[in-house]
């Protein structure tokens, strides 16, 4: 019985990204394949796409209307959808925790790649 509980606990733990196993990257070009691997679940990618689209839309709306309060919603819109994707569908920790700038850039590059059909929608 104890072995079953241990096995279930192991299965519930994030598989890919942890502080100990996240490699260091010297460039975004090195990082992006790792980023895509951390986003292999289709639902997770779709949630990232929605979050990134909301961020772009909110940012453009804030700039066009000069409603700067909208900028406060950007992190919630972007990270909210992404983290739901990671924690409930991808079952890993977002790469943002270890590589925040590369991860942010990765979100926008993946968004572009999905729009261009380079990555499955």
Rosetta silent file (secondary structure, phi, psi, omega in degrees, C-alpha in Angstrom):
SEQUENCE: XXXXXXXXXXXXXXXXXXXXXXXXXXXXXXXXXXXXXXXXXXXXXXXXXXXXXXXXXXXXXXXXXXXXXXXXXXXXXXXXXXXXXXXXXXXXXXXXXXXXXXXXXXXXXXXXXXXXXXXXX
SCORE:     score description
SCORE:     0.000 S_00000001
   1 L     0.000  -41.749 -179.830    0.000    0.000    0.000 S_00000001
   2 H   -64.089  -35.432  179.280    2.816    2.440    0.844 S_00000001
   3 H   -65.639  -38.234  178.989    4.449    1.785   -2.514 S_00000001
   4 H   -63.297  -43.601  178.407    1.243    2.691   -4.334 S_00000001
   5 H   -62.704  -42.240  178.756    0.982    5.987   -2.458 S_00000001
   6 H   -63.489  -43.237  178.703    4.628    6.772   -3.218 S_00000001
   7 H   -62.963  -40.469  178.622    4.115    5.957   -6.894 S_00000001
   8 H   -65.484  -39.661  178.796    1.034    8.177   -7.016 S_00000001
   9 H   -63.783  -41.328  178.548    2.932   11.016   -5.342 S_00000001
  10 H   -62.936  -40.537 -179.448    5.748   10.682   -7.884 S_00000001
  11 H   -67.366  -29.831 -178.858    3.260   10.781  -10.746 S_00000001
  12 H   -78.349  -20.051 -178.930    1.644   13.926   -9.337 S_00000001
  13 L   -72.822  148.698  175.037    4.970   15.775   -9.138 S_00000001
  14 L   -58.702  139.292 -174.853    6.023   17.964  -12.053 S_00000001
  15 L   -87.717  -40.472 -165.593    8.166   15.952  -14.425 S_00000001
  16 L   -98.262  -51.828 -169.685   10.310   18.384  -16.295 S_00000001
  17 L  -104.817  122.091  171.215   11.279   21.632  -14.696 S_00000001
  18 L  -142.676  165.419 -177.697   12.793   21.930  -11.272 S_00000001
  19 L   -59.738  -32.706 -176.745   15.456   24.162   -9.806 S_00000001
  20 L   -79.778  -29.818 -172.126   17.921   21.272   -9.863 S_00000001
  21 L  -104.051   -8.918 -179.360   17.291   20.068  -13.421 S_00000001
  22 L   -71.881  117.988  179.830   16.757   23.268  -15.398 S_00000001
  23 L   -70.781  161.708  174.799   19.829   23.720  -17.576 S_00000001
  24 L   -90.836  146.002 -176.964   21.515   27.080  -18.028 S_00000001
  25 L  -123.524  139.949  179.300   21.262   28.695  -21.428 S_00000001
  26 L   -93.616  -12.638 -179.111   23.681   31.073  -23.117 S_00000001
  27 L  -156.016  162.606  175.876   21.198   32.301  -25.717 S_00000001
  28 H   -65.642  -34.030  178.415   17.527   32.292  -26.575 S_00000001
  29 H   -58.749  -38.151  175.571   18.370   30.024  -29.522 S_00000001
  30 H   -71.771  -36.048 -174.609   19.571   27.415  -27.014 S_00000001
  31 H   -74.156  -37.413 -169.475   16.578   28.012  -24.731 S_00000001
  32 H   -58.963  -41.930  175.720   13.719   27.816  -27.251 S_00000001
  33 H   -60.040  -38.660  175.373   13.847   24.019  -27.883 S_00000001
  34 H   -62.053  -44.416  179.483   13.725   23.518  -24.089 S_00000001
  35 H   -58.705  -46.791  179.692   10.807   25.948  -23.914 S_00000001
  36 H   -63.154  -37.912  177.251    8.894   24.039  -26.600 S_00000001
  37 H   -62.659  -35.290  178.806    9.543   20.763  -24.785 S_00000001
  38 L   -75.734   -5.326 -179.582    8.033   22.308  -21.649 S_00000001
  39 L  -127.652   46.108 -176.825    4.946   23.155  -23.748 S_00000001
  40 L   -81.785  -20.165  179.725    4.312   19.828  -25.471 S_00000001
  41 L   -77.636  128.520 -175.972    0.692   19.536  -24.275 S_00000001
  42 H   -61.016  -41.909  179.524   -1.728   20.968  -26.838 S_00000001
  43 H   -64.769  -39.981  177.388   -4.102   22.433  -24.235 S_00000001
  44 H   -60.752  -45.766  178.811   -1.202   24.121  -22.444 S_00000001
  45 H   -61.843  -41.213  179.851   -0.046   25.688  -25.723 S_00000001
  46 H   -64.207  -40.125  177.845   -3.578   26.848  -26.494 S_00000001
  47 H   -65.286  -38.903  175.062   -3.897   28.460  -23.071 S_00000001
  48 H   -61.546  -42.407 -179.542   -0.564   30.225  -23.631 S_00000001
  49 H   -60.264  -46.484  179.216   -1.833   31.412  -27.009 S_00000001
  50 H   -62.090  -46.767 -179.787   -5.008   32.850  -25.454 S_00000001
  51 H   -61.054  -43.265  179.628   -3.042   34.527  -22.647 S_00000001
  52 H   -67.057  -39.906  176.740   -0.528   36.044  -25.058 S_00000001
  53 H   -61.740  -41.512  177.188   -3.319   37.262  -27.359 S_00000001
  54 H   -62.905  -42.198  178.908   -5.003   38.914  -24.360 S_00000001
  55 H   -60.448  -46.772  179.545   -1.731   40.572  -23.351 S_00000001
  56 H   -62.033  -45.893  179.499   -1.248   41.951  -26.864 S_00000001
  57 H   -62.453  -44.461  178.954   -4.871   43.129  -27.027 S_00000001
  58 H   -65.120  -40.967  179.750   -4.765   44.745  -23.587 S_00000001
  59 H   -63.919  -45.603  177.819   -1.455   46.446  -24.336 S_00000001
  60 H   -63.182  -42.040  178.726   -2.727   47.861  -27.632 S_00000001
  61 H   -62.831  -43.238  178.856   -5.977   48.975  -25.985 S_00000001
  62 H   -61.357  -42.406 -179.720   -4.066   50.677  -23.156 S_00000001
  63 H   -67.694  -43.015 -177.084   -1.849   52.488  -25.656 S_00000001
  64 H   -72.201  -35.307 -177.361   -4.703   53.562  -27.938 S_00000001
  65 H   -97.965   -8.647 -174.413   -7.062   54.676  -25.158 S_00000001
  66 L    56.183   30.994  174.587   -4.362   55.830  -22.738 S_00000001
  67 L   -92.186   84.444 -172.133   -6.151   53.804  -20.073 S_00000001
  68 H   -68.825  -15.744  176.938   -2.983   52.917  -18.192 S_00000001
  69 H   -63.618  -25.771  178.216   -4.890   50.952  -15.540 S_00000001
  70 H   -62.387  -26.374  179.989   -5.187   48.157  -18.108 S_00000001
  71 H   -62.651  -27.706  179.235   -1.447   47.580  -17.758 S_00000001
  72 H   -67.620  -22.275 -178.054   -2.060   46.221  -14.259 S_00000001
  73 H   -85.002  -16.233 -175.687   -4.103   43.387  -15.782 S_00000001
  74 H   -53.802  -50.646 -179.260   -1.314   42.238  -18.130 S_00000001
  75 H   -61.830  -37.898  179.825    0.405   39.836  -15.693 S_00000001
  76 H   -65.434  -44.771 -179.561   -2.908   38.265  -14.667 S_00000001
  77 H   -64.018  -48.067 -177.445   -3.981   37.770  -18.285 S_00000001
  78 H   -70.428  -55.473 -176.043   -0.652   36.384  -19.429 S_00000001
  79 H   -74.134  -31.503 -178.646    0.403   34.298  -16.457 S_00000001
  80 H   -57.247  -53.752  179.871   -3.104   33.215  -15.440 S_00000001
  81 H   -65.238  -42.871 -178.030   -3.775   31.240  -18.606 S_00000001
  82 H   -62.421  -45.286 -176.709   -0.192   29.981  -18.850 S_00000001
  83 H   -70.230  -33.149  172.863   -0.039   28.705  -15.275 S_00000001
  84 H   -60.681  -43.013  178.305   -3.384   26.915  -15.583 S_00000001
  85 H   -59.964  -43.779 -178.644   -1.886   25.189  -18.620 S_00000001
  86 H   -71.197  -48.787 -172.318    1.242   24.149  -16.765 S_00000001
  87 H   -75.253  -32.062 -174.719   -0.262   23.065  -13.464 S_00000001
  88 H  -106.142  -19.391 -177.417   -3.398   21.290  -14.758 S_00000001
  89 H  -120.148  -47.931 -179.305   -2.483   20.048  -18.241 S_00000001
  90 H   -80.144  -27.667 -179.898    1.296   20.016  -18.752 S_00000001
  91 L    59.266   46.392  173.289    1.950   19.011  -15.107 S_00000001
  92 L  -143.712  175.030  178.284    5.214   20.906  -14.812 S_00000001
  93 L   -92.559  138.397  179.532    6.462   24.163  -13.385 S_00000001
  94 L   -57.899  140.096  177.851    6.596   27.151  -15.724 S_00000001
  95 H   -64.513  -13.920  179.568   10.066   27.923  -17.060 S_00000001
  96 H   -55.145  -34.477 -175.821    9.351   31.516  -15.985 S_00000001
  97 H   -66.046  -30.797 -177.767   10.606   30.741  -12.495 S_00000001
  98 L  -103.303  -31.885 -176.414   14.132   29.938  -13.710 S_00000001
  99 L  -133.791   70.409 -171.633   14.386   31.900  -16.980 S_00000001
 100 H   -61.368  -43.392 -177.249   11.913   34.808  -16.790 S_00000001
 101 H   -72.600  -45.699  176.975   13.104   36.877  -19.756 S_00000001
 102 H   -61.625  -37.572  179.949   13.679   33.960  -22.116 S_00000001
 103 H   -66.303  -42.405  177.540   10.295   32.529  -21.085 S_00000001
 104 H   -61.392  -46.480  178.467    8.505   35.790  -21.802 S_00000001
 105 H   -63.503  -38.471  178.014   10.193   36.005  -25.185 S_00000001
 106 H   -59.877  -38.006  177.682    9.367   32.313  -25.739 S_00000001
 107 H   -58.456  -45.001 -177.462    5.666   33.049  -25.224 S_00000001
 108 H   -73.002  -36.313  177.476    5.700   35.598  -28.037 S_00000001
 109 H   -68.153  -41.870  177.790    7.814   33.446  -30.370 S_00000001
 110 H   -64.081  -39.490  176.383    5.531   30.445  -29.765 S_00000001
 111 H   -56.557  -48.826  178.335    2.510   32.713  -30.403 S_00000001
 112 H   -61.511  -44.672 -178.685    4.052   33.735  -33.749 S_00000001
 113 H   -64.631  -35.288  176.185    4.942   30.126  -34.604 S_00000001
 114 H   -67.538  -44.733  178.448    1.370   28.993  -33.884 S_00000001
 115 H   -59.077  -38.108 -178.198   -0.023   31.808  -36.063 S_00000001
 116 L   -83.877   -2.120  179.170    2.325   30.808  -38.892 S_00000001
 117 L    79.151   13.778  178.392    1.414   27.121  -38.556 S_00000001
 118 L   -77.750  -21.616  178.914    4.908   26.048  -37.479 S_00000001
 119 L  -127.780  141.298 -179.609    3.452   24.592  -34.262 S_00000001
 120 L   -60.365  140.360  179.545    0.179   22.676  -33.953 S_00000001
 121 L   -81.530    0.000    0.000   -2.747   24.753  -32.707 S_00000001
